[in-house]
Tab-separated table of C-alpha atoms in Angstrom:
chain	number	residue	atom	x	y	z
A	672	UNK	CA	96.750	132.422	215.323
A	673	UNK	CA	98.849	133.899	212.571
A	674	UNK	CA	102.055	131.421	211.824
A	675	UNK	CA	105.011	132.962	212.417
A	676	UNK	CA	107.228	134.143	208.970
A	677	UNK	CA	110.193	131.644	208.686
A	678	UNK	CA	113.032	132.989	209.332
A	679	UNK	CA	115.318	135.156	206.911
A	680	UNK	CA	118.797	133.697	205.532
A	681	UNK	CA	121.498	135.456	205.744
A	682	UNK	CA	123.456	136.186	202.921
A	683	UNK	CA	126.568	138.894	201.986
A	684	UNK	CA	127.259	140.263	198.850
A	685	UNK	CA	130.616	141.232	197.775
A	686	UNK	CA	131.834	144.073	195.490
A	687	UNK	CA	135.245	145.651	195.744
A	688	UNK	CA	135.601	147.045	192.535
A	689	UNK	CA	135.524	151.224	192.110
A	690	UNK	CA	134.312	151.734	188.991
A	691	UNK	CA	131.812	150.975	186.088
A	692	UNK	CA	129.292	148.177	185.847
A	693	UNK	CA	129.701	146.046	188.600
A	694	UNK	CA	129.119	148.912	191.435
A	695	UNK	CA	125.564	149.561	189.527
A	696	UNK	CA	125.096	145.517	189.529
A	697	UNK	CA	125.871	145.361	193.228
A	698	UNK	CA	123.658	148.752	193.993
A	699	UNK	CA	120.724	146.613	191.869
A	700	UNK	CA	121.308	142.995	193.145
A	701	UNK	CA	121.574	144.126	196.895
A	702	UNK	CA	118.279	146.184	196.749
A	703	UNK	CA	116.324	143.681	195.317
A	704	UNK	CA	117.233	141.036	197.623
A	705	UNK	CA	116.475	143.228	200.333
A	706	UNK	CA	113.054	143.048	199.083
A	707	UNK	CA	112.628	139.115	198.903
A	708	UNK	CA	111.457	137.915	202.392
A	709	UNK	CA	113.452	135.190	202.556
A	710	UNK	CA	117.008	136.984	202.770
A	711	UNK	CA	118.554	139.294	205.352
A	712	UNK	CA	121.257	141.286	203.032
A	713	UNK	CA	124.554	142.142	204.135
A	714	UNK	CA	126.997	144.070	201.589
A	715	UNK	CA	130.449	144.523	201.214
A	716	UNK	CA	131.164	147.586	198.961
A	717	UNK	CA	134.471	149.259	198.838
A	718	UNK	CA	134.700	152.644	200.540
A	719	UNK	CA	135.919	153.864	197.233
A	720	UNK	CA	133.159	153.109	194.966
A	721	UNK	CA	131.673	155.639	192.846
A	722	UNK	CA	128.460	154.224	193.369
A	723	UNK	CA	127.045	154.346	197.395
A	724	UNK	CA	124.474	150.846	198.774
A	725	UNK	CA	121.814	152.656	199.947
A	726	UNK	CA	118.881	150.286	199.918
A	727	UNK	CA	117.042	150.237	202.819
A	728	UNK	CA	116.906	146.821	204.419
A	729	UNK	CA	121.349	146.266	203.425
A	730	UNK	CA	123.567	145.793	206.207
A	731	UNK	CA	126.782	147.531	205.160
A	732	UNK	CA	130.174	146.691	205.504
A	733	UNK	CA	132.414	148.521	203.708
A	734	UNK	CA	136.485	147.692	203.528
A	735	UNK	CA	139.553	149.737	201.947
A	736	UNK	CA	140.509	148.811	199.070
A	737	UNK	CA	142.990	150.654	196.799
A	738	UNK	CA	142.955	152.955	193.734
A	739	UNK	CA	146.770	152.671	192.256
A	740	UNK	CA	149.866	150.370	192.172
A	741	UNK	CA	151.384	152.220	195.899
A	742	UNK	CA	147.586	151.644	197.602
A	743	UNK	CA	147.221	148.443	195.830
A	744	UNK	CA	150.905	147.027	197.724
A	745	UNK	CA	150.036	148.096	200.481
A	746	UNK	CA	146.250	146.926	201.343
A	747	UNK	CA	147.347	143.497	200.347
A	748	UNK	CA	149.521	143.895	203.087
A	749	UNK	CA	146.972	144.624	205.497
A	750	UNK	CA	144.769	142.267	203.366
A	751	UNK	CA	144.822	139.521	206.216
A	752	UNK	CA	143.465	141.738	208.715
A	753	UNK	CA	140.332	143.292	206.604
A	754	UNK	CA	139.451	140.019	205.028
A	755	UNK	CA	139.579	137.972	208.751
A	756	UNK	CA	137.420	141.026	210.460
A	757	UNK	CA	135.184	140.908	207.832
A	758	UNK	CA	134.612	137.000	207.944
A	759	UNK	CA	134.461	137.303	211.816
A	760	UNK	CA	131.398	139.604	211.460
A	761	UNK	CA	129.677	138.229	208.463
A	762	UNK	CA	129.778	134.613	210.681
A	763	UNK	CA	128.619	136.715	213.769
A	764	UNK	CA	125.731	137.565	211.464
A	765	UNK	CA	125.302	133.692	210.763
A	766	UNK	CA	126.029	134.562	207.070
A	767	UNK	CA	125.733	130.799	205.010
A	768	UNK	CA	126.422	132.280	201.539
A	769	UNK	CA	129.049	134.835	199.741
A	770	UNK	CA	128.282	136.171	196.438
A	771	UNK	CA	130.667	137.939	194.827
A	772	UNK	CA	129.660	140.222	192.135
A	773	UNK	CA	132.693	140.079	189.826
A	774	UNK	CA	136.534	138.683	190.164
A	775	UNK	CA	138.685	140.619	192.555
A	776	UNK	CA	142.381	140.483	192.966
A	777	UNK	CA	141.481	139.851	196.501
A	778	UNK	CA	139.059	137.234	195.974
A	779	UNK	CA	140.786	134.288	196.578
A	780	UNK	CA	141.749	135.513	200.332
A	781	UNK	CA	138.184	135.939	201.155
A	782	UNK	CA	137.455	132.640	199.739
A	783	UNK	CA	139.845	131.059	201.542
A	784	UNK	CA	138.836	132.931	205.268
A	785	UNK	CA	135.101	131.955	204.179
A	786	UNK	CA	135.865	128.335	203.414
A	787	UNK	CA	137.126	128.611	207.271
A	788	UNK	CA	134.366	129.778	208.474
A	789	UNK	CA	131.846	127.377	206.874
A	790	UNK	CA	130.698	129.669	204.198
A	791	UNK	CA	129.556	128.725	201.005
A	792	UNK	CA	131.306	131.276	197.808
A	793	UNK	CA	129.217	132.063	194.399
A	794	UNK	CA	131.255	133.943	192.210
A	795	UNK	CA	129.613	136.002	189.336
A	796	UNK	CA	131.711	135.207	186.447
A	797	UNK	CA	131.087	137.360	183.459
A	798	UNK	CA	133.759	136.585	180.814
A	799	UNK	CA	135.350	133.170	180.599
A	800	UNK	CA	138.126	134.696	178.986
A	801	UNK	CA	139.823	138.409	178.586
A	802	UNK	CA	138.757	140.136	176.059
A	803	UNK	CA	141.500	141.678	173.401
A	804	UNK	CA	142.928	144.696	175.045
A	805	UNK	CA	141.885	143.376	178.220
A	806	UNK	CA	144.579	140.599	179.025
A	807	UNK	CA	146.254	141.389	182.459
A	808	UNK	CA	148.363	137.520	182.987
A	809	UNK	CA	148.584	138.239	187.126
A	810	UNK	CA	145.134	139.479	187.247
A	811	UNK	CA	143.834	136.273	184.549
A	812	UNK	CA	145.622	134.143	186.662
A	813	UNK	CA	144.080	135.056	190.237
A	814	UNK	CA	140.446	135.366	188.309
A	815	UNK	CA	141.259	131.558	187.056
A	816	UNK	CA	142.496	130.633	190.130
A	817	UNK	CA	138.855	131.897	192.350
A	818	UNK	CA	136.935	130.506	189.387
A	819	UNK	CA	137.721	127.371	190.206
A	820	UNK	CA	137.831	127.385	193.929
A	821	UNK	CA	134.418	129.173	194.281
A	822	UNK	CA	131.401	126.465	195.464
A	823	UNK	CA	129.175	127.370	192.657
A	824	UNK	CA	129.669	129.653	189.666
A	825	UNK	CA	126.780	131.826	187.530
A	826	UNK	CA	127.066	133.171	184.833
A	827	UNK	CA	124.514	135.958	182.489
A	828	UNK	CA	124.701	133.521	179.671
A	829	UNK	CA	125.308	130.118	178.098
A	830	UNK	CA	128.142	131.461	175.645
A	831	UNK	CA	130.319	132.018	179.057
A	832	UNK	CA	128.985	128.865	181.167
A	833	UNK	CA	129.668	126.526	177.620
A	834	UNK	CA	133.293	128.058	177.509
A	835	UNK	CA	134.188	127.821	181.168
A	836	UNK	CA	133.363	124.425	180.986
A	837	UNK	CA	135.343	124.033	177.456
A	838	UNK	CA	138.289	125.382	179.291
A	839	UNK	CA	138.071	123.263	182.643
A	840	UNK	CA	137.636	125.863	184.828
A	841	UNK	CA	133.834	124.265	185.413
A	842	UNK	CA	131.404	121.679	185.798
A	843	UNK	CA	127.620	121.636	184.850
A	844	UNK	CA	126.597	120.532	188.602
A	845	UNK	CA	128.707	123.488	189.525
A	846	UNK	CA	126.862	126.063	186.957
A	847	UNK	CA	124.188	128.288	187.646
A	848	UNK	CA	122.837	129.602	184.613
A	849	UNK	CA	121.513	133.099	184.582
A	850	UNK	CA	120.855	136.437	182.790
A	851	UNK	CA	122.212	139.457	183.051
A	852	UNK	CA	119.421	141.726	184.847
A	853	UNK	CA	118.118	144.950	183.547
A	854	UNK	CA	119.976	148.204	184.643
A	855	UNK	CA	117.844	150.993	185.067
A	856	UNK	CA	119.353	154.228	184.499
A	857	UNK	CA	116.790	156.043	182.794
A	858	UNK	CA	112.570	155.744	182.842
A	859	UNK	CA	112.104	154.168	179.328
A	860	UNK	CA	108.259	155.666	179.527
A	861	UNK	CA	109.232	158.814	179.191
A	862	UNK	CA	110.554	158.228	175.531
A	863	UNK	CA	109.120	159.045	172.374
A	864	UNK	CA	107.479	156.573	170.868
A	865	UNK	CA	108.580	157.239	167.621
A	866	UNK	CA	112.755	158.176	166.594
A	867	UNK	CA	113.456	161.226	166.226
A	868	UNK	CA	114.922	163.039	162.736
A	869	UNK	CA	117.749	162.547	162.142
A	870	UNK	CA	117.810	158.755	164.094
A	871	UNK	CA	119.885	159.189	166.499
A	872	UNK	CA	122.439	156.328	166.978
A	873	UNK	CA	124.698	155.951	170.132
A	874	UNK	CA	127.447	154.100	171.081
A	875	UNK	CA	127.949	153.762	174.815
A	876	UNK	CA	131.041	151.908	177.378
A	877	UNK	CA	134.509	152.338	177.234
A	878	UNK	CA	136.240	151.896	173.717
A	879	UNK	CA	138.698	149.178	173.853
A	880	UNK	CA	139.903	146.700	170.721
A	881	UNK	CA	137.219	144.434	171.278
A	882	UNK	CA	134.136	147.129	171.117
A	883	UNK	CA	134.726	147.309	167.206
A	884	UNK	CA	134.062	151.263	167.304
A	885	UNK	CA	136.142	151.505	163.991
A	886	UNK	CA	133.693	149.309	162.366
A	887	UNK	CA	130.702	151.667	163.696
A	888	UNK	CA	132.532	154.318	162.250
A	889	UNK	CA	132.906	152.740	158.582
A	890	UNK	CA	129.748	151.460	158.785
A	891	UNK	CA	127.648	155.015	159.508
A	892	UNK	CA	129.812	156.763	156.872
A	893	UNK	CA	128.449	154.181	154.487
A	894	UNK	CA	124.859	154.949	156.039
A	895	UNK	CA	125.340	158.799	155.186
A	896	UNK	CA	126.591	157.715	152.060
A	897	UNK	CA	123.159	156.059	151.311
A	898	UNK	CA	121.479	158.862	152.087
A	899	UNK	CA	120.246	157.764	155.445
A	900	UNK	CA	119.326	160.273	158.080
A	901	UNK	CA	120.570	159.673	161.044
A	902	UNK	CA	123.255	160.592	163.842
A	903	UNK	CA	126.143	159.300	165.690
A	904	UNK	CA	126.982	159.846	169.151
A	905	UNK	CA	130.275	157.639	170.865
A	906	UNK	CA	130.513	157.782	174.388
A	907	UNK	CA	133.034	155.779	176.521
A	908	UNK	CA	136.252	156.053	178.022
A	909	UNK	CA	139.068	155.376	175.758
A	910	UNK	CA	140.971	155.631	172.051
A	911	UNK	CA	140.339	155.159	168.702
A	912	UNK	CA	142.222	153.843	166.009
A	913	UNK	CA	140.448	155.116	163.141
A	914	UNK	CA	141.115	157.143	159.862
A	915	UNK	CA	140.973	160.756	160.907
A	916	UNK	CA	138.635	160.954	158.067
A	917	UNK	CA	135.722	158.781	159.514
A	918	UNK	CA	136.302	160.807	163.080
A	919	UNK	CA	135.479	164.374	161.691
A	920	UNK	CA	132.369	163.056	159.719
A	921	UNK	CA	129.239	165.414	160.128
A	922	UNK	CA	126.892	164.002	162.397
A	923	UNK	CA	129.393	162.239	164.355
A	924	UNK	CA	129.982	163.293	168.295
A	925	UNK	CA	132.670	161.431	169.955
A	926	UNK	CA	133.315	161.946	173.472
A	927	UNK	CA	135.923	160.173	175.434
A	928	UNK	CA	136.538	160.154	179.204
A	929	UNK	CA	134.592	158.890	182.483
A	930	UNK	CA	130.667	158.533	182.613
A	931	UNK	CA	129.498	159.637	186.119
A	932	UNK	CA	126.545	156.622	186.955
A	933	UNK	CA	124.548	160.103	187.482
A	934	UNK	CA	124.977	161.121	183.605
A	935	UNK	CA	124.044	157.452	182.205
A	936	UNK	CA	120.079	158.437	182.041
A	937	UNK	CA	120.451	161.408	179.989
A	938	UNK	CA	123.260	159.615	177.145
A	939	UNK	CA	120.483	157.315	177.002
A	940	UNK	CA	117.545	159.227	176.650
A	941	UNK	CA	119.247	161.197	173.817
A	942	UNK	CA	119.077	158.569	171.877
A	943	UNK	CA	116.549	156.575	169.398
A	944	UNK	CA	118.780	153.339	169.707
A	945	UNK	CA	122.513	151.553	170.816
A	946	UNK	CA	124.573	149.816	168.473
A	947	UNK	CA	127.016	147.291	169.770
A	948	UNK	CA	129.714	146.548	167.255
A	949	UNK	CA	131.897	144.164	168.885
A	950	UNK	CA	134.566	142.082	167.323
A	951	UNK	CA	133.608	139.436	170.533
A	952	UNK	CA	131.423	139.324	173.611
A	953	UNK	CA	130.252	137.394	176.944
A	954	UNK	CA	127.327	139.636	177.073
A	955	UNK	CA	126.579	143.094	177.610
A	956	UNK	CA	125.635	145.562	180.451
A	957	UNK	CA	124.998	147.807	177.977
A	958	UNK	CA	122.414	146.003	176.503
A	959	UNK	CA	120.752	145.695	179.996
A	960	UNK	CA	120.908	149.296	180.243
A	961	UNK	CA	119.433	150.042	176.677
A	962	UNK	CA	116.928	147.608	177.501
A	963	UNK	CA	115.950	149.401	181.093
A	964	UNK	CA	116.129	152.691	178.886
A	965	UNK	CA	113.145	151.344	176.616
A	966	UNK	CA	116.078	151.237	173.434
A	967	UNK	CA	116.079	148.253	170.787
A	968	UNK	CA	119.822	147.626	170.167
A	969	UNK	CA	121.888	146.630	167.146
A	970	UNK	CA	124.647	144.602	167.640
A	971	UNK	CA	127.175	141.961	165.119
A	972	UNK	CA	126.292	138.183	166.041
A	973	UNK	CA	129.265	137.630	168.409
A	974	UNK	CA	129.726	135.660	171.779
A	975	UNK	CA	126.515	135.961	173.608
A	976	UNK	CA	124.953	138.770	172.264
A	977	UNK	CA	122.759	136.432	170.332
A	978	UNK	CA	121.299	135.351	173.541
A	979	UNK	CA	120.537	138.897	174.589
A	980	UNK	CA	118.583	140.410	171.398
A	981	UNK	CA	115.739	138.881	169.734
A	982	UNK	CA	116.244	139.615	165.581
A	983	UNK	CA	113.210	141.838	164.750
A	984	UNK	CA	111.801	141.756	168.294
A	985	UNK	CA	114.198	143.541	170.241
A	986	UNK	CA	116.249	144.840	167.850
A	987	UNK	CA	118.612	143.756	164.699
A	988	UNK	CA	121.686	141.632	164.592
A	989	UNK	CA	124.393	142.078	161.506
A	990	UNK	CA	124.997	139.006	159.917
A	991	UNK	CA	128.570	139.360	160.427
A	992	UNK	CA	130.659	141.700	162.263
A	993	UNK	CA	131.574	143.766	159.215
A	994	UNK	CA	130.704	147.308	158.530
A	995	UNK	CA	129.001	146.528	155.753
A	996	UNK	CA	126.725	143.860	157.547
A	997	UNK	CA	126.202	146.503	160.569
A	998	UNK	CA	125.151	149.380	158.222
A	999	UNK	CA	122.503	146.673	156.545
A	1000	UNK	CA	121.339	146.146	160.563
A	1001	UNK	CA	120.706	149.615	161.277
A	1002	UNK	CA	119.374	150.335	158.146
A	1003	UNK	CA	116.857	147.895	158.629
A	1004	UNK	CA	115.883	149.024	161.800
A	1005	UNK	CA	115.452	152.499	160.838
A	1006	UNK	CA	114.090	151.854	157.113
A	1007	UNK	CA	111.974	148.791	157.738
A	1008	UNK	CA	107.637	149.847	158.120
A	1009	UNK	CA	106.970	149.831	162.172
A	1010	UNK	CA	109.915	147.669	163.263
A	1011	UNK	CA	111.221	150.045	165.508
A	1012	UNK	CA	108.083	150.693	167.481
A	1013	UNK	CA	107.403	146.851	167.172
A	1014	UNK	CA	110.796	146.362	168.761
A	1015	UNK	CA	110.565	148.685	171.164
A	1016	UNK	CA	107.337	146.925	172.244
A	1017	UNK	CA	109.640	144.154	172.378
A	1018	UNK	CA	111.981	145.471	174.904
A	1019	UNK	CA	109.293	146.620	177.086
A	1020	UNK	CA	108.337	143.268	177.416
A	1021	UNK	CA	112.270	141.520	177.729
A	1022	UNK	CA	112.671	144.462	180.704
A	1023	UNK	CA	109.870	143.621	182.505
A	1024	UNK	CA	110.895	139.892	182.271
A	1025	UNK	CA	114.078	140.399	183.446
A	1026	UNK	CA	113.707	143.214	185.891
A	1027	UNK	CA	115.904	143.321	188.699
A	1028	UNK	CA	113.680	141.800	191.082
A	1029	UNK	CA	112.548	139.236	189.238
A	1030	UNK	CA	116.737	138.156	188.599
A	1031	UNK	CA	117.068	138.000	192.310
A	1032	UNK	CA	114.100	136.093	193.207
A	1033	UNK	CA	116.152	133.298	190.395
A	1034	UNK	CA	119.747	134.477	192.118
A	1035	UNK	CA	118.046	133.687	195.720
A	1036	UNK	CA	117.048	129.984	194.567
A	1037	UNK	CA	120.409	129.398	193.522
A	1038	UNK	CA	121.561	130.657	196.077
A	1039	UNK	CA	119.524	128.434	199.245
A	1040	UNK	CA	120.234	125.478	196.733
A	1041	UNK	CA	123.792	126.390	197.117
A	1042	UNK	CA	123.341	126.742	200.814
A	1043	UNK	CA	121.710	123.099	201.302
A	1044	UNK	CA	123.675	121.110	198.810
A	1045	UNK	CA	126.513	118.871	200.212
């Protein structure tokens, strides 16, 4: 007689947010743990995203959330009601565990109905602190505030867990350290395997202070200066404060505004390579992305961005977040006998290790552990 499969453990996995990264992450996470045996998945998008759950095997339940200051007032007045029906059905379900994918204004009132109900809450956490020209003090406040109150916390690298603890907001026992899976926007196979002429350099994510696009800017004008032939193309949502002089350079594109999720693939697959010129970091989706695109990266040595890109294996890092160190980075990538193709070799290999399924199989461990601790 053939034994009968254990059961499955259900789990829910929350993500209220609209926009950007975090409604791809959900979209990834929930699909792949649809696929591990040992989960049944429920999800909790909101009916606003931009990005549908689709994944066959994902239980959906959806809630209102808001898109603007009048929507915002008044679904946290009805936020009692949404949060306490959705409890009620995820406990119908026998749900054990909540992940949330990433802070929520709202996140502390689910907590608090799941807590209720028995449930145990792992919270995503992917910055310890706001970056500059990201500080919101309410919203800080009510991330800091379901930080702390969550049963276990995980984070896509040590540079975030080390400061979270730094800052109180964490204990080791409470930690589970991860990395930030591969997105996969694009079929990195179907790239040359050798850069185009001119190399063709792209920035990529919305352009706030902390991005260091002014840098990028100084630093490929000293590139062209050198004679190097290559290409520069900024996407992201955004300003920048820059000399008009290094915005009108030739071989520059700059193109500000929304990325549809649908138009990701082809920014990547213009390109020969990303370059991530941050001022300071947690660590980056966009890496993930470049990665599940088959594109080495270049990137200044901040935050943990070191923990993400292997020097000379899966692409370069500055030695300082100057524009003279950056230029030297992609210089090297470009100039340097068969280091590109050897790093692109290299990212096949750091995609495949940290492909989306393999992330949740990791994510589900934590997750029972979480489940069965005391």
């Amino acid at each position: 007689m053939t034994p009968a499969k254990p059961a499955k453990t259900p789990i829910a996995l929350i993500y209220w947010g609209r926009l950007g990264a975090g409604a791809a992450l959900m979209h990834q996470i929930s699909s792949a743990l649809a696929e591990d045996e040992r989960f049944e998945v429920y999800a909790s998008p909101s009916l606003r995203s931009e990005l549908a759950v689709d994944a066959a095997g994902v239980h959906l339940l959806p809630i209102e959330t808001f898109s603007g200051w009048a929507s915002l007032a008044a679904g946290t007045l009805m936020l009692p009601v949404r949060v306490n029906r959705l409890v009620r059905q995820l406990s119908a379900a026998g749900v054990k565990a909540i992940v949330t994918i990433m802070p929520h204004v709202w996140g502390r009132a689910l907590q608090r109905a799941a807590a209720r109900a028995g449930m145990k809450t792992l919270l995503i956490v992917h910055d310890a602190e706001p970056h500059l020209g990201e500080r919101r003090p309410l919203f800080d406040w009510l991330v800091t505030r379901e930080v702390r109150a969550c049963t276990r916390i995980v984070t896509f690298s040590d540079h975030v867990a080390d400061r979270l603890i730094a800052r109180g907001d964490a204990t080791e026992e409470r930690l589970g350290r991860l990395y930030h899976p591969i997105f996969h926007f694009t079929n990195g196979a179907a790239l040359a395997a050798h850069p185009a002429q001119p190399f063709r350099l792209l920035f990529f994510g919305r352009i706030l202070p902390y991005k260091g696009v002014p840098i990028l800017l100084d630093a490929f004008a000293r590139l062209r200066a050198a004679g190097v032939d290559c290409t520069l193309r900024v996407v992201g949502r955004g300003e920048i404060d820059s000399p008009p002089s290094l915005m009108s350079q030739p071989g520059l594109s700059i193109e500000t505004g929304w990325v549809a999720p649908d138009a990701i693939g082809g920014i990547l697959a213009s390109a020969d390579a990303v370059v991530l010129p941050y001022l300071e970091a947690s660590q980056s989706g966009v890496i993930a992305a470049a990665y599940g695109a088959g594109l080495p990266v270049v990137a200044t040595p901040v935050g943990g961005l070191i923990e993400q890109i292997s020097d000379g294996e899966t692409g370069t890092l500055a030695n300082a977040a100057t524009a003279d160190a950056l230029a030297d980075a992609i210089r090297r990538l470009i100039e340097t006998p068969d280091l590109y193709d050897l790093c692109r070799k290299g990212v096949a290999q750091y995609a495949a290790a940290h492909a989306p399924r393999n992330f949740a199989a990791t994510l589900g461990d934590t997750i029972l552990a979480t489940i069965t601790e005391r």
